[in-house]
Structure formats: structure tokens, C-alpha cells
PDB file of C-alpha atoms in Angstrom:
ATOM      1  CA  MET A   1       0.203  -0.193  -0.228  1.00 94.00           C
ATOM      2  CA  ASN A   2       1.161   3.255  -1.008  1.00 96.00           C
ATOM      3  CA  VAL A   3       0.248   6.560   1.653  1.00 97.00           C
ATOM      4  CA  LEU A   4       1.319   9.841   1.152  1.00 97.00           C
ATOM      5  CA  ALA A   5       1.128  11.883   4.218  1.00 97.00           C
ATOM      6  CA  ILE A   6       1.037  15.698   5.017  1.00 97.00           C
ATOM      7  CA  GLN A   7       1.449  17.893   7.693  1.00 95.00           C
ATOM      8  CA  ASP A   8       0.374  21.603   5.838  1.00 92.00           C
ATOM      9  CA  GLY A   9       0.487  24.053   8.802  1.00 87.00           C
ATOM     10  CA  HIS A  10       4.180  25.421  10.012  1.00 85.00           C
ATOM     11  CA  ASN A  11       6.930  23.674   9.153  1.00 89.00           C
ATOM     12  CA  ALA A  12       5.097  21.861   5.811  1.00 94.00           C
ATOM     13  CA  SER A  13       6.198  18.731   5.431  1.00 96.00           C
ATOM     14  CA  CYS A  14       5.105  15.595   3.454  1.00 97.00           C
ATOM     15  CA  VAL A  15       5.958  11.407   3.784  1.00 97.00           C
ATOM     16  CA  TYR A  16       5.777   8.533   1.379  1.00 98.00           C
ATOM     17  CA  LEU A  17       5.573   5.252   3.139  1.00 96.00           C
ATOM     18  CA  GLU A  18       4.811   1.819   1.173  1.00 96.00           C
ATOM     19  CA  ASP A  19       3.750  -1.108   3.324  1.00 94.00           C
ATOM     20  CA  GLY A  20       3.891   0.896   6.119  1.00 88.00           C
ATOM     21  CA  GLU A  21       7.933   2.048   5.549  1.00 91.00           C
ATOM     22  CA  VAL A  22       9.428   5.339   5.000  1.00 93.00           C
ATOM     23  CA  ARG A  23      10.576   5.690   1.379  1.00 96.00           C
ATOM     24  CA  LEU A  24      10.085   9.728   1.783  1.00 97.00           C
ATOM     25  CA  ALA A  25      10.368  12.752   3.873  1.00 97.00           C
ATOM     26  CA  VAL A  26      10.474  15.986   2.568  1.00 97.00           C
ATOM     27  CA  GLN A  27      10.286  19.072   4.809  1.00 97.00           C
ATOM     28  CA  GLU A  28       8.313  22.159   1.757  1.00 97.00           C
ATOM     29  CA  GLU A  29      11.161  24.802   3.664  1.00 95.00           C
ATOM     30  CA  ARG A  30      14.285  23.084   2.309  1.00 96.00           C
ATOM     31  CA  LEU A  31      13.323  23.369  -1.187  1.00 97.00           C
ATOM     32  CA  ARG A  32      11.474  27.488  -1.057  1.00 95.00           C
ATOM     33  CA  ARG A  33      14.772  27.898   0.828  1.00 93.00           C
ATOM     34  CA  GLU A  34      11.966  29.537   2.714  1.00 89.00           C
ATOM     35  CA  LYS A  35      12.761  28.490   6.736  1.00 87.00           C
ATOM     36  CA  ASN A  36       9.439  27.111   8.468  1.00 86.00           C
ATOM     37  CA  PHE A  37       7.480  27.175   5.638  1.00 90.00           C
ATOM     38  CA  HIS A  38       4.128  27.383   6.377  1.00 89.00           C
ATOM     39  CA  GLY A  39       1.067  26.224   3.866  1.00 90.00           C
ATOM     40  CA  PHE A  40       0.607  23.163   1.676  1.00 93.00           C
ATOM     41  CA  PRO A  41       3.636  21.670   0.350  1.00 96.00           C
ATOM     42  CA  LEU A  42       3.811  21.896  -2.744  1.00 96.00           C
ATOM     43  CA  GLN A  43       6.370  20.846  -3.912  1.00 97.00           C
ATOM     44  CA  GLY A  44       7.289  18.971  -1.612  1.00 97.00           C
ATOM     45  CA  ILE A  45       4.619  16.552  -2.908  1.00 97.00           C
ATOM     46  CA  GLU A  46       5.694  16.772  -6.626  1.00 97.00           C
ATOM     47  CA  PHE A  47       9.508  16.163  -5.315  1.00 97.00           C
ATOM     48  CA  ILE A  48       7.699  12.707  -3.872  1.00 97.00           C
ATOM     49  CA  GLU A  49       6.381  12.166  -7.323  1.00 97.00           C
ATOM     50  CA  LYS A  50       9.666  12.511  -8.998  1.00 96.00           C
ATOM     51  CA  GLU A  51      11.388  10.615  -6.611  1.00 96.00           C
ATOM     52  CA  SER A  52       8.933   7.357  -6.031  1.00 96.00           C
ATOM     53  CA  GLY A  53       7.317   7.740  -9.310  1.00 96.00           C
ATOM     54  CA  VAL A  54       4.515   7.476  -8.314  1.00 96.00           C
ATOM     55  CA  LYS A  55       1.721  10.389  -8.406  1.00 96.00           C
ATOM     56  CA  ALA A  56      -0.240  11.462  -5.762  1.00 96.00           C
ATOM     57  CA  SER A  57      -3.705  10.594  -7.787  1.00 96.00           C
ATOM     58  CA  GLU A  58      -2.418   6.924  -8.136  1.00 96.00           C
ATOM     59  CA  MET A  59      -1.684   6.726  -3.967  1.00 97.00           C
ATOM     60  CA  ASP A  60      -3.798   4.651  -1.141  1.00 96.00           C
ATOM     61  CA  ARG A  61      -4.235   6.594   0.893  1.00 96.00           C
ATOM     62  CA  ILE A  62      -3.602  10.288   2.122  1.00 97.00           C
ATOM     63  CA  VAL A  63      -3.719  11.288   5.296  1.00 96.00           C
ATOM     64  CA  LEU A  64      -4.193  14.564   6.622  1.00 95.00           C
ATOM     65  CA  ALA A  65      -2.015  15.855   9.856  1.00 93.00           C
ATOM     66  CA  SER A  66      -4.739  17.961  11.171  1.00 90.00           C
ATOM     67  CA  SER A  67      -8.813  18.822  10.914  1.00 87.00           C
ATOM     68  CA  TYR A  68      -8.040  22.326  12.059  1.00 82.00           C
ATOM     69  CA  VAL A  69      -4.456  24.259  10.472  1.00 80.00           C
ATOM     70  CA  PRO A  70      -3.559  27.876  12.461  1.00 73.00           C
ATOM     71  CA  SER A  71      -3.341  30.507  10.404  1.00 71.00           C
ATOM     72  CA  PRO A  72       0.691  31.799   9.115  1.00 69.00           C
ATOM     73  CA  PRO A  73       1.912  33.201  12.090  1.00 67.00           C
ATOM     74  CA  PRO A  74       2.969  36.839  11.317  1.00 68.00           C
ATOM     75  CA  GLY A  75       5.657  37.610   8.879  1.00 68.00           C
ATOM     76  CA  GLY A  76       8.739  38.832   9.727  1.00 70.00           C
ATOM     77  CA  ARG A  77      10.634  38.243  12.987  1.00 71.00           C
ATOM     78  CA  GLU A  78       9.718  41.468  14.865  1.00 76.00           C
ATOM     79  CA  ALA A  79       6.084  41.336  13.247  1.00 78.00           C
ATOM     80  CA  ARG A  80       5.646  37.583  14.992  1.00 75.00           C
ATOM     81  CA  ILE A  81       7.572  38.765  18.283  1.00 77.00           C
ATOM     82  CA  ARG A  82       4.441  41.971  18.418  1.00 77.00           C
ATOM     83  CA  ALA A  83       1.770  38.785  18.018  1.00 76.00           C
ATOM     84  CA  TYR A  84       2.523  36.787  20.447  1.00 74.00           C
ATOM     85  CA  LYS A  85       2.464  40.385  23.185  1.00 71.00           C
ATOM     86  CA  LYS A  86      -0.636  41.045  22.763  1.00 70.00           C
ATOM     87  CA  ASP A  87      -3.309  41.694  25.555  1.00 52.00           C
ATOM     88  CA  PRO A  88      -4.272  38.432  26.359  1.00 51.00           C
ATOM     89  CA  ALA A  89      -8.013  39.759  26.407  1.00 42.00           C
ATOM     90  CA  LYS A  90      -7.678  38.028  21.981  1.00 50.00           C
ATOM     91  CA  SER A  91      -7.523  35.613  23.518  1.00 57.00           C
ATOM     92  CA  ARG A  92     -10.714  35.026  25.729  1.00 49.00           C
ATOM     93  CA  VAL A  93     -12.499  36.269  22.561  1.00 47.00           C
ATOM     94  CA  LYS A  94     -11.244  33.325  20.552  1.00 59.00           C
ATOM     95  CA  GLU A  95     -12.437  31.298  23.514  1.00 56.00           C
ATOM     96  CA  GLY A  96     -15.587  32.281  23.171  1.00 53.00           C
ATOM     97  CA  LEU A  97     -15.631  32.400  19.238  1.00 53.00           C
ATOM     98  CA  LYS A  98     -14.912  28.476  19.189  1.00 59.00           C
ATOM     99  CA  GLN A  99     -17.594  27.801  22.114  1.00 57.00           C
ATOM    100  CA  LEU A 100     -20.120  28.842  19.927  1.00 54.00           C
ATOM    101  CA  GLY A 101     -18.774  26.399  16.870  1.00 66.00           C
ATOM    102  CA  VAL A 102     -17.245  28.875  14.743  1.00 72.00           C
ATOM    103  CA  LYS A 103     -14.149  27.379  14.519  1.00 70.00           C
ATOM    104  CA  ARG A 104     -15.672  23.707  13.936  1.00 73.00           C
ATOM    105  CA  ALA A 105     -17.258  25.405  10.847  1.00 77.00           C
ATOM    106  CA  VAL A 106     -13.456  26.989   9.333  1.00 76.00           C
ATOM    107  CA  ALA A 107     -12.052  23.826  10.142  1.00 78.00           C
ATOM    108  CA  ALA A 108     -14.803  22.041   8.143  1.00 82.00           C
ATOM    109  CA  GLY A 109     -14.055  24.500   5.069  1.00 84.00           C
ATOM    110  CA  GLN A 110     -10.508  24.089   5.907  1.00 84.00           C
ATOM    111  CA  ILE A 111     -10.478  20.350   5.289  1.00 88.00           C
ATOM    112  CA  GLN A 112     -12.316  20.746   1.975  1.00 90.00           C
ATOM    113  CA  LYS A 113      -9.964  23.424   0.681  1.00 90.00           C
ATOM    114  CA  ARG A 114      -7.540  21.154   1.415  1.00 91.00           C
ATOM    115  CA  LYS A 115      -9.207  18.431  -0.144  1.00 92.00           C
ATOM    116  CA  ASN A 116      -9.453  20.353  -3.273  1.00 92.00           C
ATOM    117  CA  ILE A 117      -5.836  21.342  -3.851  1.00 93.00           C
ATOM    118  CA  LEU A 118      -5.236  17.733  -3.918  1.00 94.00           C
ATOM    119  CA  ALA A 119      -8.128  17.274  -6.409  1.00 94.00           C
ATOM    120  CA  GLN A 120      -7.342  19.457  -8.539  1.00 93.00           C
ATOM    121  CA  MET A 121      -4.257  16.602  -8.499  1.00 94.00           C
ATOM    122  CA  GLY A 122      -5.962  14.473 -10.002  1.00 94.00           C
ATOM    123  CA  CYS A 123      -6.385  12.562  -6.352  1.00 94.00           C
ATOM    124  CA  GLU A 124     -10.245  11.148  -5.278  1.00 94.00           C
ATOM    125  CA  GLN A 125     -12.045  12.809  -1.444  1.00 91.00           C
ATOM    126  CA  SER A 126     -12.281   9.119  -0.847  1.00 94.00           C
ATOM    127  CA  LYS A 127      -8.778   7.728  -0.155  1.00 95.00           C
ATOM    128  CA  ILE A 128      -8.668  11.010   1.812  1.00 95.00           C
ATOM    129  CA  GLU A 129      -8.212  11.240   5.170  1.00 95.00           C
ATOM    130  CA  VAL A 130      -7.853  13.258   7.793  1.00 94.00           C
ATOM    131  CA  MET A 131      -5.769  12.751  11.134  1.00 94.00           C
ATOM    132  CA  ASP A 132      -5.372  13.911  14.641  1.00 95.00           C
ATOM    133  CA  HIS A 133      -3.031  16.765  15.629  1.00 95.00           C
ATOM    134  CA  HIS A 134      -2.210  14.853  18.378  1.00 96.00           C
ATOM    135  CA  PHE A 135      -3.335  11.593  17.652  1.00 97.00           C
ATOM    136  CA  CYS A 136      -0.358  11.532  14.413  1.00 95.00           C
ATOM    137  CA  HIS A 137       2.487  13.112  17.759  1.00 96.00           C
ATOM    138  CA  ALA A 138       1.743   9.968  19.356  1.00 97.00           C
ATOM    139  CA  ALA A 139       1.817   7.731  16.470  1.00 95.00           C
ATOM    140  CA  SER A 140       4.963   9.115  14.867  1.00 92.00           C
ATOM    141  CA  ALA A 141       6.551   8.581  18.567  1.00 95.00           C
ATOM    142  CA  TYR A 142       4.704   4.626  19.398  1.00 96.00           C
ATOM    143  CA  TYR A 143       5.069   2.922  15.624  1.00 92.00           C
ATOM    144  CA  GLY A 144       8.681   4.573  15.348  1.00 90.00           C
ATOM    145  CA  TRP A 145       9.759   2.861  18.972  1.00 90.00           C
ATOM    146  CA  GLY A 146       7.971  -0.405  17.467  1.00 86.00           C
ATOM    147  CA  LYS A 147       7.976  -2.533  20.225  1.00 87.00           C
ATOM    148  CA  TYR A 148       4.579  -4.126  20.787  1.00 91.00           C
ATOM    149  CA  ASP A 149       5.168  -6.999  22.506  1.00 91.00           C
ATOM    150  CA  GLU A 150       4.949  -5.004  25.706  1.00 92.00           C
ATOM    151  CA  ASP A 151       2.888  -1.951  26.694  1.00 95.00           C
ATOM    152  CA  VAL A 152       4.131   1.758  26.227  1.00 96.00           C
ATOM    153  CA  LEU A 153       3.045   4.860  28.134  1.00 97.00           C
ATOM    154  CA  VAL A 154       2.944   7.480  24.956  1.00 97.00           C
ATOM    155  CA  LEU A 155       3.103  11.763  26.009  1.00 97.00           C
ATOM    156  CA  THR A 156       2.811  14.188  23.844  1.00 97.00           C
ATOM    157  CA  ASN A 157       3.025  17.840  24.166  1.00 94.00           C
ATOM    158  CA  ASP A 158       3.771  21.239  22.509  1.00 91.00           C
ATOM    159  CA  GLY A 159       1.644  24.686  21.421  1.00 88.00           C
ATOM    160  CA  ALA A 160      -1.205  23.444  20.583  1.00 89.00           C
ATOM    161  CA  GLY A 161      -2.990  20.738  17.618  1.00 90.00           C
ATOM    162  CA  ASP A 162      -6.589  20.669  16.493  1.00 90.00           C
ATOM    163  CA  ASP A 163      -7.903  21.815  20.283  1.00 89.00           C
ATOM    164  CA  LEU A 164      -5.288  20.206  22.642  1.00 93.00           C
ATOM    165  CA  CYS A 165      -2.031  20.655  23.608  1.00 93.00           C
ATOM    166  CA  ALA A 166      -0.983  17.304  25.373  1.00 96.00           C
ATOM    167  CA  THR A 167      -2.754  13.863  25.321  1.00 97.00           C
ATOM    168  CA  VAL A 168      -0.977  10.281  26.863  1.00 97.00           C
ATOM    169  CA  SER A 169      -1.712   7.639  25.452  1.00 97.00           C
ATOM    170  CA  ILE A 170      -1.255   3.481  26.044  1.00 97.00           C
ATOM    171  CA  GLY A 171       0.748   1.666  23.495  1.00 97.00           C
ATOM    172  CA  SER A 172      -0.131  -1.540  23.219  1.00 96.00           C
ATOM    173  CA  ARG A 173      -0.048  -4.355  20.818  1.00 94.00           C
ATOM    174  CA  GLY A 174       0.345  -1.739  17.839  1.00 93.00           C
ATOM    175  CA  ARG A 175      -3.225   0.116  18.779  1.00 95.00           C
ATOM    176  CA  LEU A 176      -3.088   3.439  20.677  1.00 96.00           C
ATOM    177  CA  LYS A 177      -5.525   4.154  23.534  1.00 97.00           C
ATOM    178  CA  ARG A 178      -5.064   7.740  25.131  1.00 97.00           C
ATOM    179  CA  ILE A 179      -6.458   8.527  27.970  1.00 97.00           C
ATOM    180  CA  ALA A 180      -5.788  11.538  28.717  1.00 96.00           C
ATOM    181  CA  GLU A 181      -5.559  14.850  27.254  1.00 96.00           C
ATOM    182  CA  VAL A 182      -4.946  18.679  28.070  1.00 95.00           C
ATOM    183  CA  ARG A 183      -6.805  21.670  26.570  1.00 92.00           C
ATOM    184  CA  MET A 184      -5.292  24.240  24.169  1.00 89.00           C
ATOM    185  CA  GLU A 185      -6.001  26.825  26.928  1.00 87.00           C
ATOM    186  CA  HIS A 186      -4.048  25.549  29.431  1.00 90.00           C
ATOM    187  CA  SER A 187      -0.696  25.387  26.914  1.00 90.00           C
ATOM    188  CA  ILE A 188       2.438  24.952  28.686  1.00 89.00           C
ATOM    189  CA  GLY A 189       4.022  25.155  24.869  1.00 89.00           C
ATOM    190  CA  GLU A 190       2.102  28.158  24.527  1.00 86.00           C
ATOM    191  CA  LEU A 191       3.645  29.878  27.488  1.00 85.00           C
ATOM    192  CA  TRP A 192       6.604  28.713  26.177  1.00 88.00           C
ATOM    193  CA  ALA A 193       6.007  30.642  23.233  1.00 87.00           C
ATOM    194  CA  LEU A 194       5.003  33.760  25.634  1.00 85.00           C
ATOM    195  CA  PHE A 195       8.368  33.684  26.834  1.00 85.00           C
ATOM    196  CA  THR A 196       9.962  33.117  23.633  1.00 87.00           C
ATOM    197  CA  ALA A 197       9.141  36.878  22.616  1.00 86.00           C
ATOM    198  CA  MET A 198       9.996  38.213  25.924  1.00 84.00           C
ATOM    199  CA  MET A 199      13.030  37.368  25.041  1.00 85.00           C
ATOM    200  CA  GLY A 200      13.367  38.736  22.554  1.00 85.00           C
ATOM    201  CA  MET A 201      13.597  35.607  20.074  1.00 87.00           C
ATOM    202  CA  VAL A 202      10.830  34.591  16.781  1.00 87.00           C
ATOM    203  CA  PRO A 203       8.787  32.363  19.083  1.00 86.00           C
ATOM    204  CA  LEU A 204       7.644  29.315  17.031  1.00 84.00           C
ATOM    205  CA  GLU A 205      11.505  29.005  15.819  1.00 87.00           C
ATOM    206  CA  HIS A 206      13.450  29.755  19.105  1.00 91.00           C
ATOM    207  CA  GLU A 207      12.685  28.192  21.248  1.00 92.00           C
ATOM    208  CA  TYR A 208      14.637  25.881  21.422  1.00 93.00           C
ATOM    209  CA  LYS A 209      17.752  28.853  22.039  1.00 93.00           C
ATOM    210  CA  LEU A 210      15.938  29.299  25.535  1.00 90.00           C
ATOM    211  CA  MET A 211      16.165  25.429  26.426  1.00 90.00           C
ATOM    212  CA  GLY A 212      19.413  25.517  25.623  1.00 93.00           C
ATOM    213  CA  LEU A 213      20.133  28.231  27.839  1.00 88.00           C
ATOM    214  CA  ALA A 214      18.339  27.591  30.437  1.00 85.00           C
ATOM    215  CA  PRO A 215      21.187  25.290  32.532  1.00 89.00           C
ATOM    216  CA  TYR A 216      23.450  28.531  32.009  1.00 90.00           C
ATOM    217  CA  ALA A 217      21.202  30.502  34.469  1.00 85.00           C
ATOM    218  CA  PRO A 218      22.201  30.990  38.209  1.00 88.00           C
ATOM    219  CA  GLU A 219      19.677  29.688  40.455  1.00 87.00           C
ATOM    220  CA  SER A 220      19.002  32.046  42.372  1.00 86.00           C
ATOM    221  CA  GLY A 221      16.694  33.496  39.054  1.00 84.00           C
ATOM    222  CA  VAL A 222      15.836  30.065  38.288  1.00 85.00           C
ATOM    223  CA  GLU A 223      13.811  29.597  41.536  1.00 87.00           C
ATOM    224  CA  ARG A 224      12.896  33.327  41.527  1.00 86.00           C
ATOM    225  CA  VAL A 225      10.904  32.200  38.330  1.00 83.00           C
ATOM    226  CA  LYS A 226      10.070  29.463  39.498  1.00 85.00           C
ATOM    227  CA  ARG A 227       8.484  30.555  42.551  1.00 85.00           C
ATOM    228  CA  VAL A 228       6.388  32.836  39.897  1.00 82.00           C
ATOM    229  CA  LEU A 229       4.898  29.325  38.169  1.00 84.00           C
ATOM    230  CA  GLU A 230       4.239  27.435  40.108  1.00 85.00           C
ATOM    231  CA  ASP A 231       0.951  28.939  41.358  1.00 85.00           C
ATOM    232  CA  CYS A 232      -0.292  28.650  37.874  1.00 86.00           C
ATOM    233  CA  PHE A 233      -1.122  25.155  36.579  1.00 88.00           C
ATOM    234  CA  THR A 234      -3.147  22.833  38.772  1.00 90.00           C
ATOM    235  CA  PHE A 235      -2.945  19.129  38.233  1.00 90.00           C
ATOM    236  CA  GLU A 236      -6.360  17.426  37.884  1.00 90.00           C
ATOM    237  CA  SER A 237      -7.148  14.590  40.077  1.00 91.00           C
ATOM    238  CA  ASP A 238      -6.058  12.178  38.016  1.00 89.00           C
ATOM    239  CA  GLY A 239      -2.936  13.067  38.078  1.00 88.00           C
ATOM    240  CA  LEU A 240      -2.190  13.203  34.382  1.00 91.00           C
ATOM    241  CA  THR A 241      -3.302  16.906  33.131  1.00 93.00           C
ATOM    242  CA  TRP A 242      -3.228  19.814  34.492  1.00 91.00           C
ATOM    243  CA  ARG A 243      -4.830  23.423  33.989  1.00 90.00           C
ATOM    244  CA  VAL A 244      -4.341  27.432  33.661  1.00 88.00           C
ATOM    245  CA  ALA A 245      -5.105  27.954  37.854  1.00 87.00           C
ATOM    246  CA  GLY A 246      -8.170  30.938  38.617  1.00 81.00           C
ATOM    247  CA  GLY A 247      -6.460  34.103  38.629  1.00 76.00           C
ATOM    248  CA  CYS A 248      -3.081  33.125  36.074  1.00 74.00           C
ATOM    249  CA  PRO A 249      -3.964  35.043  33.027  1.00 64.00           C
TER     250      PRO A 249
END
């Protein structure tokens, strides 16, 4: 079976699998020479078609890695930093709209738009499948690990994807079963992106620099930040999920 998997959001990429084995994988930024390219990986698909000899329209299955794709981050370093420093009231408005079902309608429209792009390549809509964002993260970890004869704890944690920022699953005998999840409103990853912006670096790109610099911080500074943050998050009774505490912006 030939499968084409597509990630068309931040750091767009695509992968070609043949009978369950990865044959080709490419990130769109490499072909366009545009770092962290956000959008549909058209050139990546063309690359895979050329290298594999299999057209997208000939694939047995085409998989999209999220049902909802956030808007592209603002262009330019300074614009992206400013976007992450905006008044948190905007986040509350977005949450209200989501509760009204607006986001669900937007996601449905996005899915159809993406399917239309593939239809222009001659792909049959019946072959296109949309997968949950965090399931894809968990699957790459679990199936990449490849130990199906034992139970495996699989954790995912990111900024946000398909309304979640973290999941806990059990991998057993080649199957994944999700046992806990955390809503995107309680994202530690988004907090980390905000810190990145506050440090004058580019969110969604330079988080790794903060992680690399963290070990060089003096212990006194670490403790001061810890005291501020430790009251911002609380764990639920299940011990697996957390949420932003009341009164913490």
C-alpha cells in the first residue's frame, strides 16, 4: 500500500510510505528556501512524485495530519514577536468564538479547501483521510519505537493542535488508546512561546535557544521564576492532566 502523509501547517512537510515503511520524507522549507514554511507542501509532493515514480493521484491513501490548521504566523521576526505580546483579552474572545462553534465551521471549510487542492492533482476524495493532530504525534513516537510486544506510555506535548496541547496514551499490540488529554487553553507550550517572544527571540522558531541557555542561568534566578510559575498550573485528580489555575492570566 502506498500512502502520502501531509503536514500543511507550521513546518510543512510530506512523507511517502510503501507497505508501512518510510521511503521518502521532505520538509517544504528545504525546497522553497523559506525557513519554517507554513502552507500546503506542493513542491514536496512534486519531489515525492518524481523520486518515487508514484503520482499523488495513484496513492492508495492520502492522510492530512490535522483537522484544523492555524493561520500562518505573521511574516517577519518583529511582527511575530509583537503577535505573541498582544493583550490576553484576544485569547478570551477566540475562546468564546470557539464555544459558539465558529471554529468547527472554519475547520470544516479548511478540510474541504485542502481536499480541493488534492482534487486538482487528480486525487479521489474517498482516499483522503484527516487524522487528529496529537494522534499523529503519538503515532510517530509509538510506531517509530516499534516495540509492540510490551505496553508503552506515549506522551505528547506542544503549543496546540486540534484544540489540544497534550495527550497521554497507551500503546499496546500495535494500537494506541488515549487515556487523558489537556485542552489548548492550558498550554505550557504557548507559555514557552510567549517567553521566547519576551526574550526578543522568534516564537515557533527559537524556543530551542531558550532550552539551550537555561542550564547557564544562576540558581537564584531559576528559583525566582519557579516561585512565580508554580502557582499558575494545577494538576487534576487523575494526576495526568493539568490546567491553568484561576487568577493566572
